[in-house]
Tab-separated table of C-alpha atoms in Angstrom:
chain	number	residue	atom	x	y	z
A	58	UNK	CA	0.000	0.000	0.000
A	59	UNK	CA	0.973	3.647	-0.352
A	60	UNK	CA	3.520	5.059	2.102
A	61	UNK	CA	4.120	8.687	3.092
A	62	UNK	CA	7.482	9.489	4.689
A	63	UNK	CA	8.027	12.437	7.042
A	64	UNK	CA	11.055	13.332	9.182
A	65	UNK	CA	10.281	12.465	12.823
A	66	UNK	CA	11.380	15.875	14.062
A	67	UNK	CA	12.226	19.381	12.895
A	68	UNK	CA	13.694	22.096	15.108
A	69	UNK	CA	13.728	25.799	14.319
A	70	UNK	CA	14.550	29.032	16.133
A	71	UNK	CA	11.802	31.586	16.746
A	72	UNK	CA	11.308	33.934	13.815
A	73	UNK	CA	12.872	31.520	11.343
A	74	UNK	CA	11.289	29.324	8.674
A	75	UNK	CA	10.331	25.678	9.208
A	76	UNK	CA	9.969	23.282	6.318
A	77	UNK	CA	8.358	19.873	6.847
A	78	UNK	CA	8.565	17.394	3.999
A	79	UNK	CA	6.319	14.516	2.970
A	80	UNK	CA	7.582	12.009	0.432
A	81	UNK	CA	5.665	9.403	-1.517
A	82	UNK	CA	5.701	7.641	-4.858
A	83	UNK	CA	4.446	10.067	-7.517
A	84	UNK	CA	3.024	12.275	-4.769
A	85	UNK	CA	2.744	15.132	-7.233
A	86	UNK	CA	-0.233	13.370	-8.804
A	87	UNK	CA	-2.142	13.381	-5.495
A	88	UNK	CA	-3.755	16.084	-3.388
A	89	UNK	CA	-1.910	16.520	-0.096
A	90	UNK	CA	-3.507	17.789	3.099
A	91	UNK	CA	-1.573	18.936	6.174
A	92	UNK	CA	-2.750	18.777	9.793
A	93	UNK	CA	-1.465	20.389	12.961
A	94	UNK	CA	-2.116	18.617	16.254
A	95	UNK	CA	-1.256	20.105	19.634
A	96	UNK	CA	-1.266	17.989	22.828
A	97	UNK	CA	-4.762	17.229	24.060
A	98	UNK	CA	-6.421	18.779	21.007
A	99	UNK	CA	-7.988	17.459	17.842
A	100	UNK	CA	-6.049	17.869	14.585
A	101	UNK	CA	-6.671	20.977	12.515
A	102	UNK	CA	-6.189	21.196	8.770
A	103	UNK	CA	-3.699	23.980	7.992
A	104	UNK	CA	-3.258	23.316	4.256
A	105	UNK	CA	-5.534	21.356	1.947
A	106	UNK	CA	-5.308	20.375	-1.708
A	107	UNK	CA	-1.532	20.937	-1.736
A	108	UNK	CA	-1.508	24.695	-1.189
A	109	UNK	CA	-4.928	26.048	-0.204
A	110	UNK	CA	-5.211	27.652	3.201
A	111	UNK	CA	-8.487	27.323	5.159
A	112	UNK	CA	-10.022	30.466	6.579
A	113	UNK	CA	-8.515	31.328	9.947
A	114	UNK	CA	-5.109	29.808	9.189
A	115	UNK	CA	-2.355	32.460	9.127
A	116	UNK	CA	-0.683	33.280	5.843
A	117	UNK	CA	2.581	32.149	7.462
A	118	UNK	CA	1.489	28.612	6.567
A	119	UNK	CA	1.934	27.533	2.945
A	120	UNK	CA	2.203	24.307	1.011
A	121	UNK	CA	3.691	22.985	-2.207
A	122	UNK	CA	3.753	19.656	-3.993
A	123	UNK	CA	6.263	19.018	-6.756
A	124	UNK	CA	9.417	17.094	-7.554
A	125	UNK	CA	8.343	14.021	-5.635
A	126	UNK	CA	7.926	15.820	-2.316
A	127	UNK	CA	5.183	17.810	-0.666
A	128	UNK	CA	6.341	20.543	1.703
A	129	UNK	CA	4.648	22.476	4.473
A	130	UNK	CA	6.399	25.799	5.076
A	131	UNK	CA	5.857	27.888	8.190
A	132	UNK	CA	7.493	31.335	8.188
A	133	UNK	CA	8.213	33.491	11.252
A	134	UNK	CA	7.786	30.504	13.538
A	135	UNK	CA	6.723	31.171	17.125
A	136	UNK	CA	6.223	29.010	20.216
A	137	UNK	CA	2.539	28.574	19.377
A	138	UNK	CA	3.487	26.569	16.284
A	139	UNK	CA	4.995	23.746	18.356
A	140	UNK	CA	2.936	20.690	17.468
A	141	UNK	CA	2.857	17.429	15.558
A	142	UNK	CA	2.272	17.854	11.831
A	143	UNK	CA	0.861	15.131	9.573
A	144	UNK	CA	0.513	14.933	5.818
A	145	UNK	CA	-2.331	12.937	4.261
A	146	UNK	CA	-3.435	11.770	0.829
A	147	UNK	CA	-6.219	9.754	-0.746
A	148	UNK	CA	-4.684	6.721	-2.444
A	149	UNK	CA	-7.139	6.230	-5.272
A	150	UNK	CA	-5.316	3.106	-6.405
A	151	UNK	CA	-6.389	1.252	-3.283
A	152	UNK	CA	-9.293	3.472	-2.200
A	153	UNK	CA	-7.984	4.421	1.182
A	154	UNK	CA	-6.613	7.395	3.092
A	155	UNK	CA	-2.956	7.396	4.137
A	156	UNK	CA	-1.288	9.534	6.812
A	157	UNK	CA	2.408	10.223	7.083
A	158	UNK	CA	4.082	9.182	10.310
A	159	UNK	CA	4.090	12.729	11.625
A	160	UNK	CA	6.735	15.359	12.358
A	161	UNK	CA	7.238	16.945	15.759
A	162	UNK	CA	8.052	20.627	15.325
A	163	UNK	CA	10.138	22.054	18.155
A	164	UNK	CA	10.682	25.786	18.518
A	165	UNK	CA	14.082	26.287	20.156
B	235	UNK	CA	-20.898	26.063	11.236
B	236	UNK	CA	-20.708	22.276	11.099
B	237	UNK	CA	-19.694	20.564	14.333
B	238	UNK	CA	-18.964	16.914	15.078
B	239	UNK	CA	-19.289	15.159	18.437
B	240	UNK	CA	-18.142	11.624	19.236
B	241	UNK	CA	-19.924	9.540	21.863
B	242	UNK	CA	-19.629	6.046	23.273
B	243	UNK	CA	-18.107	3.980	26.074
B	244	UNK	CA	-14.663	4.973	27.300
B	245	UNK	CA	-13.801	1.455	28.447
B	246	UNK	CA	-14.162	-1.748	26.453
B	247	UNK	CA	-13.144	-5.255	27.482
B	248	UNK	CA	-10.741	-7.297	25.355
B	249	UNK	CA	-12.439	-9.411	22.661
B	250	UNK	CA	-15.583	-7.263	22.807
B	251	UNK	CA	-16.862	-4.745	20.236
B	252	UNK	CA	-16.093	-1.032	20.386
B	253	UNK	CA	-19.026	1.129	19.279
B	254	UNK	CA	-18.878	4.885	18.728
B	255	UNK	CA	-21.249	7.414	17.202
B	256	UNK	CA	-20.480	10.771	15.613
B	257	UNK	CA	-23.292	13.327	15.610
B	258	UNK	CA	-23.207	16.029	12.935
B	259	UNK	CA	-24.765	19.392	13.804
B	260	UNK	CA	-25.055	22.626	11.859
B	261	UNK	CA	-25.199	20.874	8.504
B	262	UNK	CA	-26.517	17.869	6.636
B	263	UNK	CA	-24.804	14.498	6.600
B	264	UNK	CA	-26.247	13.901	3.132
B	265	UNK	CA	-23.045	14.777	1.301
B	266	UNK	CA	-19.281	14.376	1.804
B	267	UNK	CA	-17.235	11.469	3.079
B	268	UNK	CA	-17.380	10.878	6.847
B	269	UNK	CA	-14.271	9.364	8.433
B	270	UNK	CA	-13.082	7.710	11.620
B	271	UNK	CA	-9.444	8.232	12.629
B	272	UNK	CA	-7.592	7.229	15.772
B	273	UNK	CA	-4.368	8.102	17.545
B	274	UNK	CA	-2.908	5.474	19.880
B	275	UNK	CA	-0.716	6.705	22.749
B	276	UNK	CA	2.759	7.611	21.524
B	277	UNK	CA	1.886	6.962	17.881
B	278	UNK	CA	0.631	8.890	14.875
B	279	UNK	CA	-2.757	9.293	13.248
B	280	UNK	CA	-4.333	6.174	11.748
B	281	UNK	CA	-7.244	6.275	9.324
B	282	UNK	CA	-9.830	3.624	10.132
B	283	UNK	CA	-12.294	4.122	7.294
B	284	UNK	CA	-15.095	6.249	5.907
B	285	UNK	CA	-18.650	6.180	4.650
B	286	UNK	CA	-20.002	8.203	1.769
B	287	UNK	CA	-23.500	9.688	1.675
B	288	UNK	CA	-24.587	6.822	-0.582
B	289	UNK	CA	-23.682	4.391	2.181
B	290	UNK	CA	-20.623	3.041	0.384
B	291	UNK	CA	-17.588	2.431	2.580
B	292	UNK	CA	-13.805	2.082	2.444
B	293	UNK	CA	-11.663	0.694	5.259
B	294	UNK	CA	-7.978	0.603	6.178
B	295	UNK	CA	-6.554	-2.731	5.007
B	296	UNK	CA	-5.125	-3.528	8.447
B	297	UNK	CA	-8.553	-3.173	10.110
B	298	UNK	CA	-10.913	-4.195	7.323
B	299	UNK	CA	-11.822	-7.586	8.803
B	300	UNK	CA	-12.987	-6.012	12.083
B	301	UNK	CA	-14.529	-2.660	11.075
B	302	UNK	CA	-18.016	-1.554	10.120
B	303	UNK	CA	-18.921	2.095	9.484
B	304	UNK	CA	-22.526	3.055	8.827
B	305	UNK	CA	-24.628	6.151	8.230
B	306	UNK	CA	-27.985	7.143	9.740
B	307	UNK	CA	-29.217	10.138	7.759
B	308	UNK	CA	-32.422	10.411	9.794
B	309	UNK	CA	-30.366	11.147	12.899
B	310	UNK	CA	-27.513	12.994	11.143
B	311	UNK	CA	-25.104	10.453	12.637
B	312	UNK	CA	-22.537	7.930	11.513
B	313	UNK	CA	-21.130	5.079	13.550
B	314	UNK	CA	-18.074	2.903	14.036
B	315	UNK	CA	-18.001	-0.710	15.186
B	316	UNK	CA	-14.663	-2.419	15.788
B	317	UNK	CA	-14.863	-6.045	16.828
B	318	UNK	CA	-12.515	-8.317	18.760
B	319	UNK	CA	-10.629	-5.431	20.335
B	320	UNK	CA	-7.277	-5.775	22.079
B	321	UNK	CA	-5.077	-3.394	24.044
B	322	UNK	CA	-3.617	-2.254	20.715
B	323	UNK	CA	-6.980	-0.606	19.953
B	324	UNK	CA	-6.611	1.762	22.904
B	325	UNK	CA	-6.562	5.253	21.386
B	326	UNK	CA	-8.246	8.606	21.044
B	327	UNK	CA	-10.897	8.168	18.354
B	328	UNK	CA	-11.923	11.070	16.124
B	329	UNK	CA	-14.562	11.583	13.494
B	330	UNK	CA	-13.971	13.999	10.626
B	331	UNK	CA	-15.619	15.362	7.512
B	332	UNK	CA	-14.575	14.710	3.909
B	333	UNK	CA	-11.284	13.630	2.365
B	334	UNK	CA	-9.681	16.929	3.345
B	335	UNK	CA	-10.895	16.409	6.947
B	336	UNK	CA	-11.753	20.083	7.291
B	337	UNK	CA	-13.895	19.534	10.390
B	338	UNK	CA	-13.051	17.229	13.321
B	339	UNK	CA	-14.752	16.140	16.480
B	340	UNK	CA	-12.992	16.786	19.781
B	341	UNK	CA	-12.098	13.107	20.118
B	342	UNK	CA	-13.002	10.458	22.652
B	343	UNK	CA	-10.599	8.249	24.568
B	344	UNK	CA	-11.255	4.525	24.410
B	345	UNK	CA	-9.321	2.169	26.655
B	346	UNK	CA	-9.360	-1.576	26.116
B	347	UNK	CA	-8.878	-3.311	29.444
B	348	UNK	CA	-10.496	-5.971	31.577
């Protein structure tokens, strides 16, 4: 079945830019959604359909999907961005949803 | 706006069946995909399966033999049944709307223990 690969952790200093990658076979042909989950809270979608930002999500969050990798970019990172981030796709070959393993973002 | 709320027992005995319901308010259940997702302690998100408004379903391959997801349009609810549970099924269970999962319930903790 389809596999999405994320780095287990990313660390970034406040005010800098964090990039979280999500790799998968021919991922550019799929729509990628990104979720932020803070401890004790439900996940929240921060980017859907590769690069669209839901209402209420700051413009500091952006997404791209090309070259075999999808990337979530967070600019001007602050302590409130510390969370687990998951990518997700619909694998239409097998008719199921797949999540990446998740990336823990730490703000130094 | 649309809100989702999970409900069901917080404790289930091993080998028994876990049953949860997700109630949709502020909108109709008669469109979109409706998913169940879980997060075991110390692990990542795991998709369990979903039901479409037609009643058609898709399930995660690893759980397919034990899972049933159904829709009750008259009550604006959809449900999860997971049979023959073990400690490995202990998790926070969430319901969510559509493939983009743009709306989530708050989650409910289910512990499998005797």
